[in-house]
Short mmCIF file of C-alpha atoms in Angstrom, two decimals:
data_model
loop_
_atom_site.label_atom_id
_atom_site.label_comp_id
_atom_site.label_asym_id
_atom_site.label_seq_id
_atom_site.Cartn_x
_atom_site.Cartn_y
_atom_site.Cartn_z
CA MET A 1480 -103.56 -36.48 1.34
CA ASN A 1481 -102.29 -34.80 4.74
CA GLU A 1482 -100.17 -31.48 4.06
CA ASP A 1483 -97.60 -32.72 7.11
CA ARG A 1484 -97.07 -36.37 4.98
CA PRO A 1485 -97.17 -35.46 1.18
CA GLU A 1486 -96.07 -39.07 0.82
CA GLU A 1487 -99.20 -40.46 2.26
CA GLY A 1488 -100.70 -43.26 0.72
CA PHE A 1489 -97.03 -44.03 -0.98
CA VAL A 1490 -96.61 -47.17 1.25
CA ASP A 1491 -99.75 -48.98 -1.09
CA VAL A 1492 -98.07 -48.11 -4.45
CA ALA A 1493 -94.93 -49.44 -3.33
CA LEU A 1494 -96.12 -52.18 -2.16
CA ALA A 1495 -98.18 -53.38 -5.10
CA GLN A 1496 -94.93 -52.02 -7.54
CA ALA A 1497 -93.05 -54.52 -5.63
CA ASP A 1498 -94.84 -57.52 -6.42
CA THR A 1499 -94.79 -58.90 -3.07
CA ALA A 1500 -96.39 -60.39 -0.14
CA PRO A 1501 -98.73 -58.37 2.04
CA GLY A 1502 -95.90 -56.84 3.40
CA HIS A 1503 -97.34 -55.76 6.94
CA TRP A 1504 -93.87 -55.12 8.61
CA ILE A 1505 -92.83 -52.27 6.07
CA GLU A 1506 -96.01 -50.05 6.78
CA PRO A 1507 -95.15 -49.00 10.15
CA ILE A 1508 -90.94 -48.09 9.27
CA TYR A 1509 -92.37 -46.30 6.50
CA ARG A 1510 -94.57 -43.94 8.62
CA GLU A 1511 -92.53 -43.91 11.66
CA HIS A 1512 -88.74 -43.14 9.28
CA SER A 1513 -90.12 -41.77 5.80
CA ARG A 1514 -89.57 -38.41 6.60
CA VAL A 1515 -85.67 -39.32 7.40
CA VAL A 1516 -85.42 -40.87 4.65
CA LEU A 1517 -86.76 -37.68 2.46
CA GLN A 1518 -84.41 -35.18 4.35
CA THR A 1519 -81.39 -37.34 3.88
CA ALA A 1520 -81.88 -37.59 0.04
CA TYR A 1521 -82.86 -33.59 0.17
CA ARG A 1522 -79.40 -33.04 1.92
CA VAL A 1523 -77.76 -35.39 -1.12
CA THR A 1524 -79.33 -34.52 -4.14
CA GLY A 1525 -80.93 -30.36 -3.54
CA ASN A 1526 -83.75 -31.50 -5.23
CA ALA A 1527 -87.01 -32.09 -3.77
CA ALA A 1528 -88.07 -34.31 -6.82
CA ASP A 1529 -84.80 -36.15 -6.61
CA ALA A 1530 -85.81 -36.88 -3.03
CA GLU A 1531 -88.89 -38.24 -3.83
CA ASP A 1532 -87.70 -40.44 -6.12
CA VAL A 1533 -85.24 -41.70 -3.48
CA LEU A 1534 -88.08 -41.69 -0.64
CA GLN A 1535 -90.00 -44.07 -3.10
CA THR A 1536 -86.62 -46.00 -4.29
CA VAL A 1537 -85.55 -47.02 -0.51
CA PHE A 1538 -89.22 -48.48 0.39
CA ILE A 1539 -89.83 -50.52 -3.21
CA ARG A 1540 -86.30 -51.90 -2.49
CA LEU A 1541 -87.40 -52.70 1.17
CA ALA A 1542 -90.48 -54.28 -0.03
CA ARG A 1543 -89.03 -56.56 -2.89
CA ARG A 1544 -86.73 -57.96 -0.17
CA GLU A 1545 -87.61 -61.49 -0.11
CA ASP A 1546 -85.62 -61.53 4.06
CA PRO A 1547 -86.67 -58.32 5.89
CA PRO A 1548 -83.63 -56.49 7.13
CA ASP A 1549 -83.46 -56.25 11.13
CA LEU A 1550 -84.34 -53.09 11.98
CA THR A 1551 -84.86 -53.21 16.03
CA ARG A 1552 -81.71 -51.78 16.32
CA GLY A 1553 -80.37 -48.78 14.06
CA ALA A 1554 -83.48 -48.44 11.73
CA VAL A 1555 -82.41 -44.85 11.26
CA GLY A 1556 -78.57 -45.25 10.21
CA TYR A 1557 -79.79 -48.03 8.18
CA LEU A 1558 -82.42 -45.99 6.42
CA ARG A 1559 -79.84 -42.94 6.07
CA ARG A 1560 -77.57 -45.08 4.44
CA ALA A 1561 -80.06 -46.40 2.02
CA ALA A 1562 -81.08 -42.82 1.40
CA THR A 1563 -77.77 -41.55 0.86
CA ASN A 1564 -76.91 -44.49 -1.56
CA ALA A 1565 -79.93 -44.03 -3.91
CA ALA A 1566 -79.57 -40.22 -3.76
CA LEU A 1567 -75.50 -40.93 -4.73
CA ASP A 1568 -76.80 -42.85 -7.48
CA ILE A 1569 -79.07 -40.31 -8.74
CA LEU A 1570 -75.87 -38.15 -8.33
CA GLN A 1571 -73.39 -40.57 -10.22
CA SER A 1572 -76.16 -40.84 -13.12
CA ARG A 1573 -76.24 -37.21 -13.45
CA SER A 1574 -72.38 -36.54 -13.31
CA ILE A 1575 -72.44 -39.30 -16.02
CA ARG A 1576 -74.92 -37.54 -18.13
CA ALA A 1577 -73.32 -34.09 -17.63
CA SER A 1578 -70.68 -32.83 -20.51
CA SER A 1579 -69.04 -30.29 -18.53
CA ALA A 1580 -68.23 -29.27 -14.63
CA ILE A 1581 -70.01 -26.30 -13.96
CA GLU A 1582 -67.57 -23.39 -14.12
CA PRO A 1583 -67.96 -20.18 -12.45
CA ASP A 1584 -68.99 -16.59 -14.19
CA GLY A 1585 -66.75 -14.74 -12.09
CA PRO A 1586 -64.06 -14.83 -8.96
CA ALA A 1587 -65.93 -15.43 -6.05
CA VAL A 1588 -67.51 -12.56 -3.93
CA ALA A 1589 -65.68 -11.89 -0.92
CA ASP A 1590 -68.00 -9.84 1.18
CA SER A 1591 -70.60 -12.00 3.38
CA ALA A 1592 -73.60 -9.85 1.95
CA PRO A 1593 -76.25 -11.95 0.52
CA ASN A 1594 -76.69 -10.43 -2.64
CA PRO A 1595 -77.79 -12.92 -6.13
CA GLU A 1596 -74.06 -12.64 -7.59
CA ARG A 1597 -73.06 -14.54 -4.37
CA LEU A 1598 -76.10 -16.82 -3.96
CA HIS A 1599 -75.67 -18.22 -7.13
CA TYR A 1600 -72.08 -18.90 -7.24
CA SER A 1601 -72.72 -20.76 -3.72
CA SER A 1602 -75.36 -22.76 -5.41
CA GLU A 1603 -72.63 -23.81 -8.14
CA VAL A 1604 -70.25 -24.33 -5.53
CA PHE A 1605 -72.84 -26.70 -3.66
CA ALA A 1606 -73.48 -28.54 -6.94
CA ARG A 1607 -69.89 -29.04 -7.73
CA LEU A 1608 -69.27 -30.13 -4.63
CA ARG A 1609 -72.24 -32.70 -5.18
CA GLN A 1610 -70.61 -33.63 -8.28
CA LEU A 1611 -67.41 -34.33 -6.86
CA VAL A 1612 -69.19 -36.66 -4.13
CA ALA A 1613 -71.12 -38.42 -6.28
CA GLY A 1614 -67.49 -39.49 -8.28
CA LEU A 1615 -65.65 -40.88 -4.58
CA SER A 1616 -65.32 -44.56 -3.61
CA ARG A 1617 -69.15 -45.80 -2.56
CA ARG A 1618 -67.68 -46.03 0.81
CA HIS A 1619 -65.96 -42.63 0.84
CA ALA A 1620 -69.11 -41.04 -0.18
CA GLU A 1621 -71.81 -42.48 2.34
CA MET A 1622 -69.40 -41.24 5.29
CA PHE A 1623 -68.74 -37.46 3.98
CA THR A 1624 -72.72 -37.42 3.15
CA LEU A 1625 -74.01 -38.81 6.46
CA ARG A 1626 -70.88 -36.46 8.59
CA TYR A 1627 -71.38 -33.10 6.76
CA PHE A 1628 -74.68 -33.35 4.68
CA GLU A 1629 -76.61 -35.34 8.17
CA GLY A 1630 -74.41 -34.27 11.02
CA LEU A 1631 -73.94 -37.52 11.89
CA ASP A 1632 -70.28 -38.13 14.56
CA ASN A 1633 -67.76 -40.42 13.97
CA THR A 1634 -69.22 -42.89 16.76
CA GLU A 1635 -72.68 -42.89 14.83
CA ILE A 1636 -70.89 -43.77 11.77
CA ALA A 1637 -68.60 -46.25 13.13
CA THR A 1638 -71.73 -48.04 14.09
CA ILE A 1639 -73.60 -47.65 11.01
CA PHE A 1640 -70.13 -49.03 9.16
CA ASP A 1641 -69.22 -51.47 11.82
CA THR A 1642 -65.32 -49.89 12.19
CA THR A 1643 -63.86 -47.77 14.40
CA PRO A 1644 -64.30 -44.11 15.29
CA GLY A 1645 -60.65 -43.74 14.53
CA THR A 1646 -60.78 -45.20 10.69
CA VAL A 1647 -63.62 -42.89 9.90
CA ALA A 1648 -61.48 -40.02 10.96
CA VAL A 1649 -58.63 -41.00 8.68
CA THR A 1650 -60.98 -41.78 6.21
CA LEU A 1651 -62.98 -38.24 6.27
CA HIS A 1652 -60.13 -36.02 6.70
CA ARG A 1653 -58.48 -37.93 3.59
CA VAL A 1654 -62.01 -37.04 2.11
CA ARG A 1655 -62.31 -33.87 2.68
CA THR A 1656 -58.18 -32.99 2.00
CA ARG A 1657 -59.08 -34.01 -1.66
CA LEU A 1658 -62.24 -32.62 -1.86
CA MET A 1659 -61.02 -28.96 -0.61
CA ASP A 1660 -57.94 -29.93 -3.44
CA GLU A 1661 -60.82 -30.31 -6.31
CA LEU A 1662 -62.84 -27.36 -5.49
CA SER A 1663 -59.52 -25.35 -4.71
CA SER A 1664 -59.28 -25.97 -8.66
CA PHE A 1665 -62.69 -25.18 -9.52
CA LEU A 1666 -62.85 -21.95 -7.51
CA GLY A 1667 -59.23 -20.58 -9.43
CA GLY A 1668 -57.27 -20.36 -6.34
CA THR A 1669 -54.59 -23.06 -4.46
CA ARG A 1670 -54.70 -24.39 -1.38
#
């Protein structure tokens, strides 16, 4: 197994599990884009094991399709969106199982010096943000994730969603406002 590509060999497993025809079309797509899927999934879930599960899910779903999608234009966008969806599925199932929201241990640390308490608190805030994103509508969660976790601009997101950059901008503004309000409550302050 190559250290640069720890997921080598997955295509064979995916195709075997998919119980489909040879699926010759998926292997080059996997080889070229698996890292994008894995990175996207990791940024959304914050967990390497979950990211690997998402990688498998995305390519198994592709291998099982009777009609392969047209990836000649926008393969990266399609796969990022697929990875985002699969990662959001994981976050949403985790949110459903969670019995209570994460509560901070104390007030936010005011200085910017990295220390264990601040790093722990930051990870709790980011975990809470992931929970909140998982609670959004699928379209809003996807747009937010692609913009703020993946770094795509509004025009790129508009292309993926077949909409206008203005629509994306308005949607993201509303989502940010909602998330900031909810995070502010979580942090014990007001906006």
